[in-house]
Amino acid sequence: MLRYILLRILQAVPVFFGTTFLIYFMVFAMPGDPILAMFGDKTPNPAVLEALRAQYNLDKPFIVQYLLYIGDIFQGNFGISYSGREVSEILVRTFPVTLKLAVMAVVLELILSISIGLFSGIRKGKFFDNAMLIISLVLMSLPIFVIAFLAQFFVAIQWGWASPTVGGNTAWWNMLLPAIVLALSLYATSMRLMRGSTVETLGNDFVRTAYSKGLGRRRVIPVHVLRNSLIPVVTNSATNFGILIVGATVTEGIFNVPGVGNTLFQAIVRGERPTVVSFVTVLVIFYVFLNILVDLLYAVLDPRIRYV
Amino acid sequence: MSKQIPHFVAPVDSTPVAEVDSVKLGDKPGSLWRDAWRSMRRRPLFYASAVIALVFIVMAVFPTLFTQVSPTQGCSLQYSNAGPQGDHILGFTRQGCDIWARIVWGAQTSLAVGIISTVLGSFLGVLFGIFAGFYGGWIDSVLSRVGDIFFSIPYILAAVVVMSVLSEHRNVWTISLAIGGFAWASVARILRSEVLRVKNQDYVMAAIALGRSRFTTMMSHVLPNSLMPVIVVTTLNLGLAMVGEATLSFLGVGMDASVMSWGNDISDAQTTLRTAPMALIYPSIALTVAVLAFIMLGEVLRDALDPKARTR
């Protein structure tokens, strides 16, 4: 087990350097002088240009720039946002809100997808199953911002069941609508996986054994089928984090939730390139980290993985 | 694929006897594609999604077949957010342009980005996947690690970075590059595992034993036999890439604001969501229906080509 954990963490090292390098490379190897761009149409004093270049390490070779940047990240310094605030300071303030929203969304999504997926799998080919499959396809093709706008318009504005924007009040009931929207964007793939895995588990010999030794459905379904069908859903939640990050950006922007995603959303919409890059880097590092965590969870759930 | 063995003897408990008896001996063993076509033809979902996809493709190529109204000329602010009237069946946008005409002309952008980025993504994915899977060894290690890196960045986020860097050059090509350039890693993974399976088959061994070079064997035997899962995923990716384009345009880093695209129209209409929701809802419906058609097509194709993954 320990060997697997170490191996998995070791595998993440090149990914960490690769992703940060890629993002850094994309931004700084692109045409255009970022320092000159700061001045717009004005012609700046060459001395000022030199000083700024030195400040941002742009006078050094590219690889040295990147290493200095990585060094900064390891010290918890993710750069400075457009408004002059430290990115790490903004993160400390906004992260709890996003975490709360994400946890709400993931819990909702798991409850929905596992229960409906299980039921669909048991009743494979029946009306309920077909209806749920069609709904999941529709949800897959609805972009998250469309779901968000529809929810905002109908649920909040037309029917008045929730406030259209969250604003400063981040109590859980006030964030329920964005959390549901986020959950719906994650739901489809999980539900389909759960359904498929339930169908597969039901065909196993141990299920037949359980039935033939006289156990009822009430015991076989939750204990034998549900537990063994959960693994693909857990693995998929790692991939789902990617959707969650993009989804949180859009949802928080639309519902004005004061979280990390909203900060990124505002920065993208206003075209504040340095802020966008710092936040994307943070989110990608976070994503890599979560992927390791899910892989380890997977190893706990499925003992066979340990010796791979 | 592997050779077909006619199943004359079936386990009695799972197959009714009548079904076993109904095997027609005169039938030619169908090829994979003929079998797939036969099973697709039976599904109403296939016809529905194919027809819708076709309508959108025709709409993209010949927009004038669908509307006589110009989407940009003759916009008049006196019709700002007005309801349907006369030729303008869906009403007007905030700028007083015809919503239906803009939907029709916006299909081009969406489909172009979807197709170009998917072709690019599939090409890169196939390239990385086949070399990694077939050659193995250090080539596999290097290519798979590169794939891991691209796989570890949610591709919309990567595309946001690329597009905000390329803010001067926002067009169909750069967006397709941004989406396709980051979405290929999943294709590469799928193809690699398929190639690993196929390369140990006897016919590959035979080709090498007969003196074919490794590269020719790879191109003429391994590639065609392992492409199937990629074809399925490609249809699905086409739909997802269209969602990606709309999301980028919605965030303001997609198409230039002057280009007609569903994402731009949705983005423009969000400020008047309270007063004129239809200007937002109609392009959203167009986008969803088009994406749905391609996703369903992928679904039907997968069911037909891969009986193991069959959903019903």
Coordinates of C-alpha atoms in Angstrom, one line a residue:
Chain A
M1 CA 0.0 0.0 0.0
L2 CA 2.7 2.4 1.0
R3 CA 4.7 1.5 -2.1
Y4 CA 1.6 2.3 -4.2
I5 CA 1.1 5.7 -2.5
L6 CA 4.7 6.6 -3.0
L7 CA 4.6 5.5 -6.7
R8 CA 1.5 7.5 -7.3
I9 CA 2.9 10.6 -5.8
L10 CA 6.2 10.1 -7.8
Q11 CA 4.1 9.9 -11.0
A12 CA 2.5 13.2 -10.2
V13 CA 5.8 15.0 -10.1
P14 CA 6.4 15.2 -13.8
V15 CA 2.7 16.0 -14.3
F16 CA 3.1 18.9 -11.9
F17 CA 6.1 20.4 -13.6
G18 CA 4.7 19.6 -17.0
T19 CA 1.4 21.4 -16.5
T20 CA 2.9 24.5 -14.8
F21 CA 5.6 24.6 -17.6
L22 CA 3.0 24.3 -20.3
I23 CA 0.9 27.1 -18.9
Y24 CA 3.9 29.3 -18.3
F25 CA 5.2 28.5 -21.8
M26 CA 1.9 29.3 -23.5
V27 CA 1.7 32.7 -21.9
F28 CA 5.3 33.9 -22.1
A29 CA 6.5 32.4 -25.4
M30 CA 3.6 33.9 -27.3
P31 CA 4.2 36.9 -29.6
G32 CA 3.9 40.3 -28.1
D33 CA 5.9 42.0 -25.3
P34 CA 3.9 41.8 -22.1
I35 CA 5.7 44.7 -20.5
L36 CA 5.1 46.9 -23.5
A37 CA 1.5 45.9 -23.4
M38 CA 1.2 47.3 -19.9
F39 CA 1.6 50.8 -21.3
G40 CA -1.0 50.6 -24.1
D41 CA -0.4 53.2 -26.7
K42 CA 2.1 55.2 -24.7
T43 CA 5.8 55.0 -25.4
P44 CA 7.5 54.3 -22.0
N45 CA 10.9 55.4 -20.8
P46 CA 13.5 52.7 -21.7
A47 CA 14.8 52.8 -18.2
V48 CA 11.4 52.0 -16.8
L49 CA 11.1 49.2 -19.2
E50 CA 14.4 47.8 -18.1
A51 CA 13.4 48.0 -14.4
L52 CA 10.1 46.3 -15.0
R53 CA 11.7 43.6 -17.1
A54 CA 14.1 42.9 -14.2
Q55 CA 11.3 43.0 -11.7
Y56 CA 9.4 40.3 -13.6
N57 CA 12.6 38.4 -14.4
L58 CA 12.0 38.9 -18.1
D59 CA 15.6 39.8 -18.7
K60 CA 16.7 36.3 -17.8
P61 CA 16.6 33.2 -20.1
F62 CA 13.2 31.5 -20.4
I63 CA 14.1 28.4 -18.3
V64 CA 15.4 30.5 -15.5
Q65 CA 12.2 32.6 -15.5
Y66 CA 10.2 29.4 -15.2
L67 CA 12.3 28.0 -12.3
L68 CA 12.1 31.3 -10.4
Y69 CA 8.3 31.2 -10.9
I70 CA 8.1 27.6 -9.6
G71 CA 10.2 28.6 -6.6
D72 CA 7.7 31.4 -5.9
I73 CA 4.8 28.9 -6.1
F74 CA 6.5 26.6 -3.6
Q75 CA 6.7 29.6 -1.2
G76 CA 3.0 30.1 -1.6
N77 CA 3.4 33.1 -3.8
F78 CA 1.1 32.8 -6.8
G79 CA 1.6 36.3 -8.1
I80 CA -0.3 39.5 -7.9
S81 CA -3.7 40.1 -9.3
Y82 CA -4.7 43.1 -11.5
S83 CA -6.1 45.0 -8.6
G84 CA -2.8 44.7 -6.8
R85 CA -3.8 42.1 -4.3
E86 CA -1.8 39.0 -3.6
V87 CA -3.4 36.0 -5.4
S88 CA -2.7 33.8 -2.3
E89 CA -4.6 36.4 -0.2
I90 CA -7.6 36.3 -2.5
L91 CA -7.5 32.5 -2.4
V92 CA -7.6 32.4 1.4
R93 CA -10.7 34.6 1.3
T94 CA -12.6 33.0 -1.5
F95 CA -11.6 29.3 -1.2
P96 CA -13.9 28.4 1.7
V97 CA -17.0 29.7 -0.3
T98 CA -16.1 27.6 -3.3
L99 CA -15.3 24.6 -1.2
K100 CA -18.7 24.8 0.4
L101 CA -20.4 25.2 -3.0
A102 CA -18.4 22.3 -4.4
V103 CA -19.1 20.0 -1.5
M104 CA -22.9 20.8 -1.7
A105 CA -22.9 20.1 -5.4
V106 CA -20.9 16.9 -5.2
V107 CA -23.0 15.5 -2.4
L108 CA -26.2 16.3 -4.3
E109 CA -24.8 14.9 -7.5
L110 CA -23.6 11.6 -5.8
I111 CA -27.0 11.1 -4.1
L112 CA -28.9 11.7 -7.4
S113 CA -26.6 9.8 -9.7
I114 CA -26.0 6.8 -7.5
S115 CA -29.7 6.3 -6.6
I116 CA -31.1 6.9 -10.1
G117 CA -28.2 5.0 -11.7
L118 CA -28.8 2.0 -9.4
F119 CA -32.5 2.0 -10.0
S120 CA -32.0 2.4 -13.8
G121 CA -29.6 -0.5 -13.9
I122 CA -32.0 -2.7 -12.0
R123 CA -34.8 -1.8 -14.3
K124 CA -32.7 -1.9 -17.4
G125 CA -34.7 -1.4 -20.6
K126 CA -37.9 -0.4 -18.8
F127 CA -39.6 2.9 -19.2
F128 CA -37.9 4.5 -16.2
D129 CA -34.5 3.5 -17.5
N130 CA -35.1 4.9 -21.0
A131 CA -36.5 8.1 -19.7
M132 CA -33.5 8.6 -17.4
L133 CA -31.1 7.8 -20.3
I134 CA -32.7 10.4 -22.5
I135 CA -32.7 13.0 -19.7
S136 CA -29.0 12.3 -19.0
L137 CA -28.2 12.9 -22.7
V138 CA -30.1 16.2 -22.7
L139 CA -28.2 17.2 -19.6
M140 CA -24.9 16.3 -21.3
S141 CA -25.7 18.6 -24.2
L142 CA -26.8 21.5 -22.1
P143 CA -23.8 23.8 -21.5
I144 CA -23.6 24.8 -17.8
F145 CA -24.2 28.4 -18.5
V146 CA -27.5 27.6 -20.2
I147 CA -28.5 25.5 -17.2
A148 CA -27.5 28.3 -14.9
F149 CA -29.5 31.0 -16.9
L150 CA -32.5 28.8 -17.1
A151 CA -32.5 28.1 -13.4
Q152 CA -31.9 31.8 -12.7
F153 CA -34.7 32.9 -14.9
F154 CA -37.3 30.3 -14.0
V155 CA -36.6 29.3 -10.5
A156 CA -35.4 32.6 -9.1
I157 CA -36.9 35.3 -11.3
Q158 CA -40.2 33.8 -12.5
W159 CA -41.2 31.6 -9.5
G160 CA -39.2 33.5 -6.8
W161 CA -38.1 30.3 -5.0
A162 CA -34.6 31.6 -4.5
S163 CA -32.6 34.7 -4.9
P164 CA -31.2 35.2 -8.4
T165 CA -27.7 36.1 -7.0
V166 CA -25.9 35.0 -3.9
G167 CA -23.9 38.1 -3.2
G168 CA -22.5 38.4 0.3
N169 CA -24.8 35.9 2.0
T170 CA -23.1 32.6 1.6
A171 CA -25.3 30.5 4.0
W172 CA -25.9 27.1 2.5
W173 CA -29.6 27.6 1.8
N174 CA -28.8 30.7 -0.2
M175 CA -26.3 28.8 -2.3
L176 CA -28.6 25.9 -3.0
L177 CA -29.6 27.0 -6.5
P178 CA -26.1 27.3 -7.8
A179 CA -25.2 24.1 -6.1
I180 CA -28.1 22.3 -7.9
V181 CA -27.0 23.8 -11.2
L182 CA -23.4 22.6 -10.6
A183 CA -24.7 19.2 -9.5
L184 CA -26.8 18.8 -12.7
S185 CA -23.7 19.5 -14.9
L186 CA -21.9 16.6 -13.1
Y187 CA -24.8 14.3 -12.9
A188 CA -25.1 12.8 -16.4
T189 CA -21.7 11.0 -16.7
S190 CA -21.9 9.6 -13.1
M191 CA -25.4 8.4 -13.5
R192 CA -24.6 6.6 -16.7
L193 CA -21.5 5.0 -15.2
M194 CA -23.4 3.9 -12.1
R195 CA -26.1 2.4 -14.3
G196 CA -23.6 0.5 -16.5
S197 CA -21.7 -0.8 -13.5
T198 CA -24.9 -1.9 -11.8
V199 CA -25.9 -3.9 -14.9
E200 CA -22.5 -5.5 -15.0
T201 CA -22.5 -6.3 -11.2
L202 CA -26.0 -7.9 -11.5
G203 CA -24.7 -10.4 -14.0
N204 CA -22.0 -11.6 -11.6
D205 CA -22.1 -15.1 -10.1
F206 CA -21.9 -13.7 -6.5
V207 CA -25.2 -12.0 -7.0
R208 CA -26.8 -15.2 -8.2
T209 CA -25.3 -17.0 -5.3
A210 CA -26.7 -14.4 -2.9
Y211 CA -30.2 -14.8 -4.3
S212 CA -30.0 -18.6 -4.4
K213 CA -28.9 -18.9 -0.8
G214 CA -32.2 -17.2 0.0
L215 CA -31.3 -13.6 0.5
G216 CA -34.0 -11.0 -0.4
R217 CA -33.6 -8.0 -2.7
R218 CA -33.5 -5.8 0.3
R219 CA -30.1 -7.3 1.3
V220 CA -28.7 -8.2 -2.1
I221 CA -29.1 -4.8 -3.8
P222 CA -27.6 -2.5 -1.1
V223 CA -24.9 -4.9 0.2
H224 CA -23.8 -6.9 -2.8
V225 CA -24.7 -4.8 -5.8
L226 CA -24.5 -1.2 -4.6
R227 CA -21.1 -1.6 -3.0
N228 CA -19.5 -3.4 -5.9
S229 CA -20.9 -1.0 -8.4
L230 CA -19.6 2.2 -6.8
I231 CA -16.0 1.9 -8.0
P232 CA -16.3 3.5 -11.4
V233 CA -18.3 6.4 -10.0
V234 CA -15.5 7.1 -7.5
T235 CA -12.9 7.0 -10.2
N236 CA -14.9 9.2 -12.4
S237 CA -15.2 11.8 -9.7
A238 CA -11.6 12.6 -10.4
T239 CA -12.4 13.4 -14.1
N240 CA -15.5 15.2 -12.8
F241 CA -13.3 17.7 -10.8
G242 CA -12.3 19.1 -14.2
I243 CA -15.9 19.8 -15.1
L244 CA -16.5 21.0 -11.5
I245 CA -13.7 23.6 -11.8
V246 CA -15.0 25.0 -15.1
G247 CA -18.6 24.7 -13.9
A248 CA -17.8 26.6 -10.7
T249 CA -16.2 29.4 -12.7
V250 CA -19.3 29.8 -14.8
T251 CA -21.9 29.2 -12.1
E252 CA -20.2 31.5 -9.5
G253 CA -19.9 34.2 -12.2
I254 CA -23.6 34.0 -13.1
F255 CA -24.9 33.7 -9.6
N256 CA -22.3 36.1 -8.2
V257 CA -21.0 33.7 -5.6
P258 CA -18.0 35.3 -4.0
G259 CA -15.7 32.3 -4.6
V260 CA -12.5 31.4 -6.5
G261 CA -14.4 30.7 -9.6
N262 CA -16.1 34.1 -9.6
T263 CA -12.7 35.8 -9.3
L264 CA -11.4 33.9 -12.2
F265 CA -14.7 34.6 -14.2
Q266 CA -14.4 38.3 -13.6
A267 CA -10.7 38.2 -14.6
I268 CA -11.5 36.3 -17.8
V269 CA -14.4 38.6 -18.7
R270 CA -12.3 41.7 -18.1
G271 CA -9.3 40.3 -20.0
E272 CA -6.9 40.5 -17.0
R273 CA -4.4 38.1 -18.4
P274 CA -1.9 37.8 -15.4
T275 CA -4.7 37.1 -12.9
V276 CA -6.3 34.5 -15.3
V277 CA -2.9 32.7 -15.6
S278 CA -2.3 32.7 -11.8
F279 CA -5.7 31.3 -11.0
V280 CA -5.7 28.7 -13.7
T281 CA -2.3 27.5 -12.4
V282 CA -3.6 27.3 -8.9
L283 CA -6.7 25.3 -10.1
V284 CA -4.6 23.0 -12.2
I285 CA -2.3 22.2 -9.3
F286 CA -5.3 21.6 -7.1
Y287 CA -6.8 19.3 -9.8
V288 CA -3.6 17.3 -10.0
F289 CA -3.6 17.0 -6.2
L290 CA -7.2 15.9 -6.2
N291 CA -6.5 13.2 -8.8
I292 CA -3.9 11.6 -6.6
L293 CA -6.3 11.7 -3.7
V294 CA -9.0 9.9 -5.7
D295 CA -6.5 7.3 -6.9
L296 CA -5.6 6.6 -3.3
L297 CA -9.2 6.3 -2.4
Y298 CA -9.7 4.0 -5.3
A299 CA -6.9 1.8 -3.9
V300 CA -8.7 1.6 -0.5
L301 CA -12.0 0.7 -2.2
D302 CA -10.6 -1.9 -4.5
P303 CA -7.8 -4.1 -2.9
R304 CA -6.8 -5.5 -6.3
I305 CA -5.2 -2.2 -7.4
R306 CA -2.5 -2.3 -4.7
Y307 CA -0.2 -4.7 -6.5
V308 CA -0.4 -3.0 -9.8
Chain B
M1 CA -11.6 -7.7 -35.5
S2 CA -11.2 -11.2 -34.3
K3 CA -12.5 -14.0 -36.5
Q4 CA -16.2 -14.7 -36.3
I5 CA -17.2 -18.0 -34.8
P6 CA -20.9 -18.9 -35.5
H7 CA -22.5 -19.8 -32.2
F8 CA -24.4 -23.0 -32.9
V9 CA -24.4 -24.2 -29.3
A10 CA -25.6 -21.7 -26.7
P11 CA -25.9 -22.1 -23.0
V12 CA -29.4 -23.5 -22.5
D13 CA -30.2 -21.5 -19.4
S14 CA -29.8 -18.0 -21.0
T15 CA -30.9 -18.5 -24.6
P16 CA -34.3 -19.7 -25.5
V17 CA -34.2 -22.7 -27.9
A18 CA -36.1 -20.9 -30.6
E19 CA -33.4 -18.3 -30.8
V20 CA -30.7 -20.9 -31.3
D21 CA -32.7 -22.6 -34.0
S22 CA -33.2 -19.3 -35.8
V23 CA -29.6 -19.0 -36.8
K24 CA -29.6 -18.9 -40.6
L25 CA -26.8 -21.0 -42.1
G26 CA -27.0 -19.3 -45.4
D27 CA -26.2 -15.9 -44.0
K28 CA -22.8 -14.5 -45.0
P29 CA -20.7 -13.6 -42.0
G30 CA -21.3 -9.9 -41.8
S31 CA -18.4 -7.5 -41.5
L32 CA -18.2 -5.3 -38.4
W33 CA -19.6 -2.3 -40.3
R34 CA -22.4 -4.2 -41.9
D35 CA -23.4 -5.6 -38.6
A36 CA -23.3 -2.2 -37.1
W37 CA -25.3 -0.7 -39.9
R38 CA -27.9 -3.4 -39.5
S39 CA -28.3 -2.8 -35.8
M40 CA -28.4 1.0 -36.2
R41 CA -31.1 0.8 -38.8
R42 CA -33.4 -0.6 -36.3
R43 CA -33.1 2.3 -33.9
P44 CA -35.4 5.3 -34.2
L45 CA -32.9 7.3 -32.2
F46 CA -30.4 6.9 -35.0
Y47 CA -32.8 8.4 -37.6
A48 CA -33.8 11.2 -35.3
S49 CA -30.2 12.2 -34.5
A50 CA -28.9 11.8 -38.0
V51 CA -31.7 13.9 -39.5
I52 CA -31.2 16.7 -36.9
A53 CA -27.4 16.6 -37.5
L54 CA -27.9 16.7 -41.2
V55 CA -30.3 19.7 -40.9
F56 CA -27.7 21.6 -38.9
I57 CA -24.9 20.7 -41.5
V58 CA -27.1 22.0 -44.4
M59 CA -27.9 25.1 -42.3
A60 CA -24.2 25.7 -41.9
V61 CA -23.4 25.3 -45.6
F62 CA -26.5 27.0 -47.1
P63 CA -27.9 29.4 -44.5
T64 CA -29.9 31.2 -47.2
L65 CA -32.1 28.1 -47.6
F66 CA -33.5 28.7 -44.1
T67 CA -33.9 32.4 -43.9
Q68 CA -34.2 35.3 -46.3
V69 CA -33.6 37.8 -43.6
S70 CA -30.1 39.1 -43.2
P71 CA -28.7 38.6 -39.7
T72 CA -26.7 41.8 -39.7
Q73 CA -28.1 44.1 -42.2
G74 CA -31.3 45.9 -41.4
C75 CA -31.0 45.6 -37.7
S76 CA -32.9 48.5 -36.2
L77 CA -32.9 49.6 -32.6
Q78 CA -36.6 50.4 -32.9
Y79 CA -37.2 46.6 -32.8
S80 CA -34.9 46.1 -29.8
N81 CA -36.1 43.0 -28.0
A82 CA -39.4 43.1 -29.8
G83 CA -41.6 40.0 -30.1
P84 CA -42.2 38.0 -33.3
Q85 CA -43.8 39.8 -36.2
G86 CA -44.1 39.2 -40.0
D87 CA -41.0 37.4 -41.4
H88 CA -39.3 37.6 -38.0
I89 CA -40.7 34.4 -36.5
L90 CA -38.6 34.4 -33.3
G91 CA -38.5 38.1 -32.6
F92 CA -35.5 40.4 -32.2
T93 CA -32.3 40.7 -30.2
R94 CA -31.3 43.7 -28.1
Q95 CA -29.7 45.2 -31.2
G96 CA -32.9 44.7 -33.1
C97 CA -31.5 41.9 -35.3
D98 CA -33.6 38.9 -36.3
I99 CA -33.1 36.0 -33.8
W100 CA -33.9 33.2 -36.2
A101 CA -31.5 34.6 -38.9
R102 CA -28.7 34.9 -36.3
I103 CA -29.4 31.3 -35.2
V104 CA -29.2 30.1 -38.8
W105 CA -26.0 31.9 -39.6
G106 CA -24.5 31.0 -36.2
A107 CA -24.6 27.3 -37.1
Q108 CA -21.5 27.8 -39.3
T109 CA -19.3 28.9 -36.5
S110 CA -20.4 26.2 -34.1
L111 CA -20.1 23.4 -36.5
A112 CA -16.8 24.6 -38.0
V113 CA -15.2 24.8 -34.5
G114 CA -16.7 21.5 -33.6
I115 CA -15.4 19.7 -36.7
I116 CA -12.0 21.4 -37.0
S117 CA -11.1 21.0 -33.3
T118 CA -12.3 17.3 -33.3
V119 CA -10.3 16.5 -36.4
L120 CA -7.3 18.1 -34.9
G121 CA -7.8 16.4 -31.5
S122 CA -8.4 13.0 -33.1
F123 CA -5.4 13.4 -35.3
L124 CA -3.1 14.3 -32.4
G125 CA -4.6 11.6 -30.2
V126 CA -4.2 8.9 -32.9
L127 CA -0.7 9.9 -33.6
F128 CA 0.3 9.8 -29.9
G129 CA -1.8 6.8 -29.1
I130 CA -0.6 4.5 -31.9
F131 CA 3.1 5.3 -31.5
A132 CA 2.9 4.9 -27.7
G133 CA 0.9 1.7 -27.9
F134 CA 2.7 0.0 -30.8
Y135 CA 6.3 0.8 -30.1
G136 CA 6.1 0.7 -26.3
G137 CA 9.3 1.0 -24.3
W138 CA 10.8 4.5 -23.9
I139 CA 8.6 6.0 -26.7
D140 CA 5.5 4.9 -24.8
S141 CA 6.9 6.3 -21.5
V142 CA 7.6 9.7 -23.0
L143 CA 4.4 10.0 -25.1
S144 CA 2.2 8.8 -22.2
R145 CA 3.8 11.3 -19.8
V146 CA 3.2 14.1 -22.3
G147 CA -0.4 12.8 -22.6
D148 CA -0.8 12.8 -18.8
I149 CA 0.2 16.4 -18.7
F150 CA -2.4 17.5 -21.2
F151 CA -4.9 15.2 -19.6
S152 CA -4.3 17.0 -16.2
I153 CA -5.5 20.4 -17.5
P154 CA -9.2 20.8 -17.9
Y155 CA -9.3 21.7 -21.6
I156 CA -11.7 24.7 -21.2
L157 CA -9.3 26.3 -18.7
A158 CA -6.4 25.7 -21.0
A159 CA -8.4 27.1 -23.9
V160 CA -9.2 30.2 -21.8
V161 CA -5.5 30.8 -21.2
V162 CA -4.7 30.3 -24.9
M163 CA -7.5 32.5 -26.1
S164 CA -6.7 35.3 -23.6
V165 CA -3.1 35.2 -24.9
L166 CA -4.3 35.2 -28.5
S167 CA -6.7 38.0 -27.8
E168 CA -5.8 39.7 -31.1
H169 CA -6.5 36.6 -33.2
R170 CA -9.9 35.2 -32.2
N171 CA -11.3 33.2 -35.0
V172 CA -12.5 29.7 -35.9
W173 CA -8.9 28.4 -36.4
T174 CA -7.4 29.7 -33.1
I175 CA -10.4 28.4 -31.1
S176 CA -10.2 25.1 -32.7
L177 CA -6.5 25.0 -32.0
A178 CA -7.1 25.9 -28.4
I179 CA -9.8 23.2 -27.9
G180 CA -8.4 20.5 -30.1
G181 CA -4.8 21.0 -28.9
F182 CA -5.9 20.1 -25.4
A183 CA -8.7 17.6 -25.9
W184 CA -6.6 15.0 -27.6
A185 CA -5.2 13.3 -24.5
S186 CA -8.3 11.2 -23.9
V187 CA -8.3 10.0 -27.5
A188 CA -4.7 9.0 -27.2
R189 CA -5.4 7.0 -24.0
I190 CA -8.3 5.1 -25.6
L191 CA -6.3 4.3 -28.8
R192 CA -3.2 3.2 -26.8
S193 CA -5.1 0.7 -24.8
E194 CA -6.8 -0.6 -27.9
V195 CA -3.5 -0.9 -29.8
L196 CA -2.0 -2.8 -26.9
R197 CA -4.8 -5.3 -27.3
V198 CA -4.6 -5.5 -31.1
K199 CA -0.8 -5.7 -31.5
N200 CA -0.7 -9.2 -29.9
Q201 CA -3.1 -10.6 -32.4
D202 CA -1.9 -13.4 -34.7
Y203 CA -2.4 -11.4 -37.9
V204 CA 0.0 -8.7 -36.7
M205 CA 2.5 -11.4 -35.8
A206 CA 2.0 -12.9 -39.2
A207 CA 2.5 -9.6 -41.0
I208 CA 5.9 -9.1 -39.2
A209 CA 6.9 -12.7 -39.8
L210 CA 6.2 -12.2 -43.5
G211 CA 8.7 -9.4 -43.6
R212 CA 6.6 -6.3 -43.4
S213 CA 8.4 -3.5 -41.6
R214 CA 7.1 -2.5 -38.2
F215 CA 5.9 0.8 -39.4
T216 CA 3.9 -0.6 -42.4
T217 CA 2.4 -3.3 -40.1
M218 CA 1.3 -0.6 -37.7
M219 CA -0.3 1.5 -40.4
S220 CA -1.9 -1.2 -42.4
H221 CA -2.9 -3.7 -39.8
V222 CA -2.9 -2.3 -36.3
L223 CA -4.3 1.2 -37.0
P224 CA -7.5 0.1 -38.9
N225 CA -8.3 -2.5 -36.4
S226 CA -8.0 -0.3 -33.4
L227 CA -9.7 2.8 -34.7
M228 CA -13.2 1.9 -33.8
P229 CA -13.4 3.3 -30.2
V230 CA -11.8 6.5 -31.5
I231 CA -14.5 6.9 -34.1
V232 CA -17.2 6.6 -31.4
V233 CA -15.5 9.0 -29.1
T234 CA -15.0 11.5 -32.0
T235 CA -18.7 11.9 -32.6
L236 CA -19.2 12.6 -28.9
N237 CA -16.2 15.0 -28.8
L238 CA -17.7 16.9 -31.7
G239 CA -20.7 17.7 -29.6
L240 CA -18.5 18.6 -26.6
A241 CA -16.3 20.9 -28.7
M242 CA -19.4 22.8 -29.7
V243 CA -20.3 23.3 -26.1
G244 CA -16.6 24.3 -25.5
E245 CA -16.8 27.0 -28.2
A246 CA -20.1 28.4 -26.8
T247 CA -18.6 28.4 -23.3
L248 CA -15.5 30.3 -24.5
S249 CA -17.6 32.8 -26.4
F250 CA -19.8 33.2 -23.4
L251 CA -16.8 34.0 -21.2
G252 CA -15.8 36.6 -23.8
V253 CA -12.6 34.8 -24.9
G254 CA -14.2 32.9 -27.8
M255 CA -15.3 34.3 -31.1
D256 CA -14.7 38.0 -31.8
A257 CA -17.9 39.8 -30.9
S258 CA -18.5 40.7 -34.5
V259 CA -18.7 37.0 -35.5
M260 CA -22.1 35.4 -35.4
S261 CA -22.0 32.5 -33.0
W262 CA -24.6 31.0 -30.6
G263 CA -22.2 31.5 -27.7
N264 CA -21.9 35.2 -28.5
D265 CA -25.7 35.6 -28.9
I266 CA -26.3 33.9 -25.5
S267 CA -23.6 36.1 -23.9
D268 CA -25.1 39.2 -25.4
A269 CA -28.6 38.4 -24.3
Q270 CA -27.7 37.7 -20.6
T271 CA -27.9 41.4 -19.6
T272 CA -31.6 41.4 -20.6
L273 CA -32.4 38.0 -19.1
R274 CA -35.2 39.5 -16.9
T275 CA -37.0 41.5 -19.6
A276 CA -36.3 39.5 -22.8
P277 CA -35.5 35.9 -21.9
M278 CA -36.3 34.6 -25.3
A279 CA -33.3 36.2 -26.9
L280 CA -31.2 34.0 -24.7
I281 CA -33.4 30.9 -24.7
Y282 CA -33.7 30.4 -28.5
P283 CA -29.9 30.3 -29.3
S284 CA -29.5 28.0 -26.2
I285 CA -32.1 25.6 -27.6
A286 CA -30.4 25.6 -31.0
L287 CA -27.0 24.8 -29.4
T288 CA -28.5 22.1 -27.1
V289 CA -30.4 20.4 -30.0
A290 CA -27.3 20.4 -32.2
V291 CA -25.1 19.1 -29.5
L292 CA -27.7 16.5 -28.5
A293 CA -27.9 15.2 -32.1
F294 CA -24.1 14.6 -32.2
I295 CA -24.0 13.0 -28.8
M296 CA -26.9 10.7 -29.6
L297 CA -25.3 9.8 -32.9
G298 CA -22.1 8.8 -30.9
E299 CA -24.3 6.8 -28.5
V300 CA -26.0 4.9 -31.3
L301 CA -22.7 4.3 -33.0
R302 CA -21.2 3.0 -29.9
D303 CA -24.1 0.6 -29.2
A304 CA -23.8 -0.7 -32.8
L305 CA -20.0 -1.1 -32.9
D306 CA -19.3 -2.2 -29.4
P307 CA -22.0 -4.7 -28.2
K308 CA -20.3 -5.0 -24.8
A309 CA -20.9 -1.4 -24.0
R310 CA -24.5 -1.6 -25.2
T311 CA -26.8 0.5 -23.1
R312 CA -29.9 -1.5 -23.8

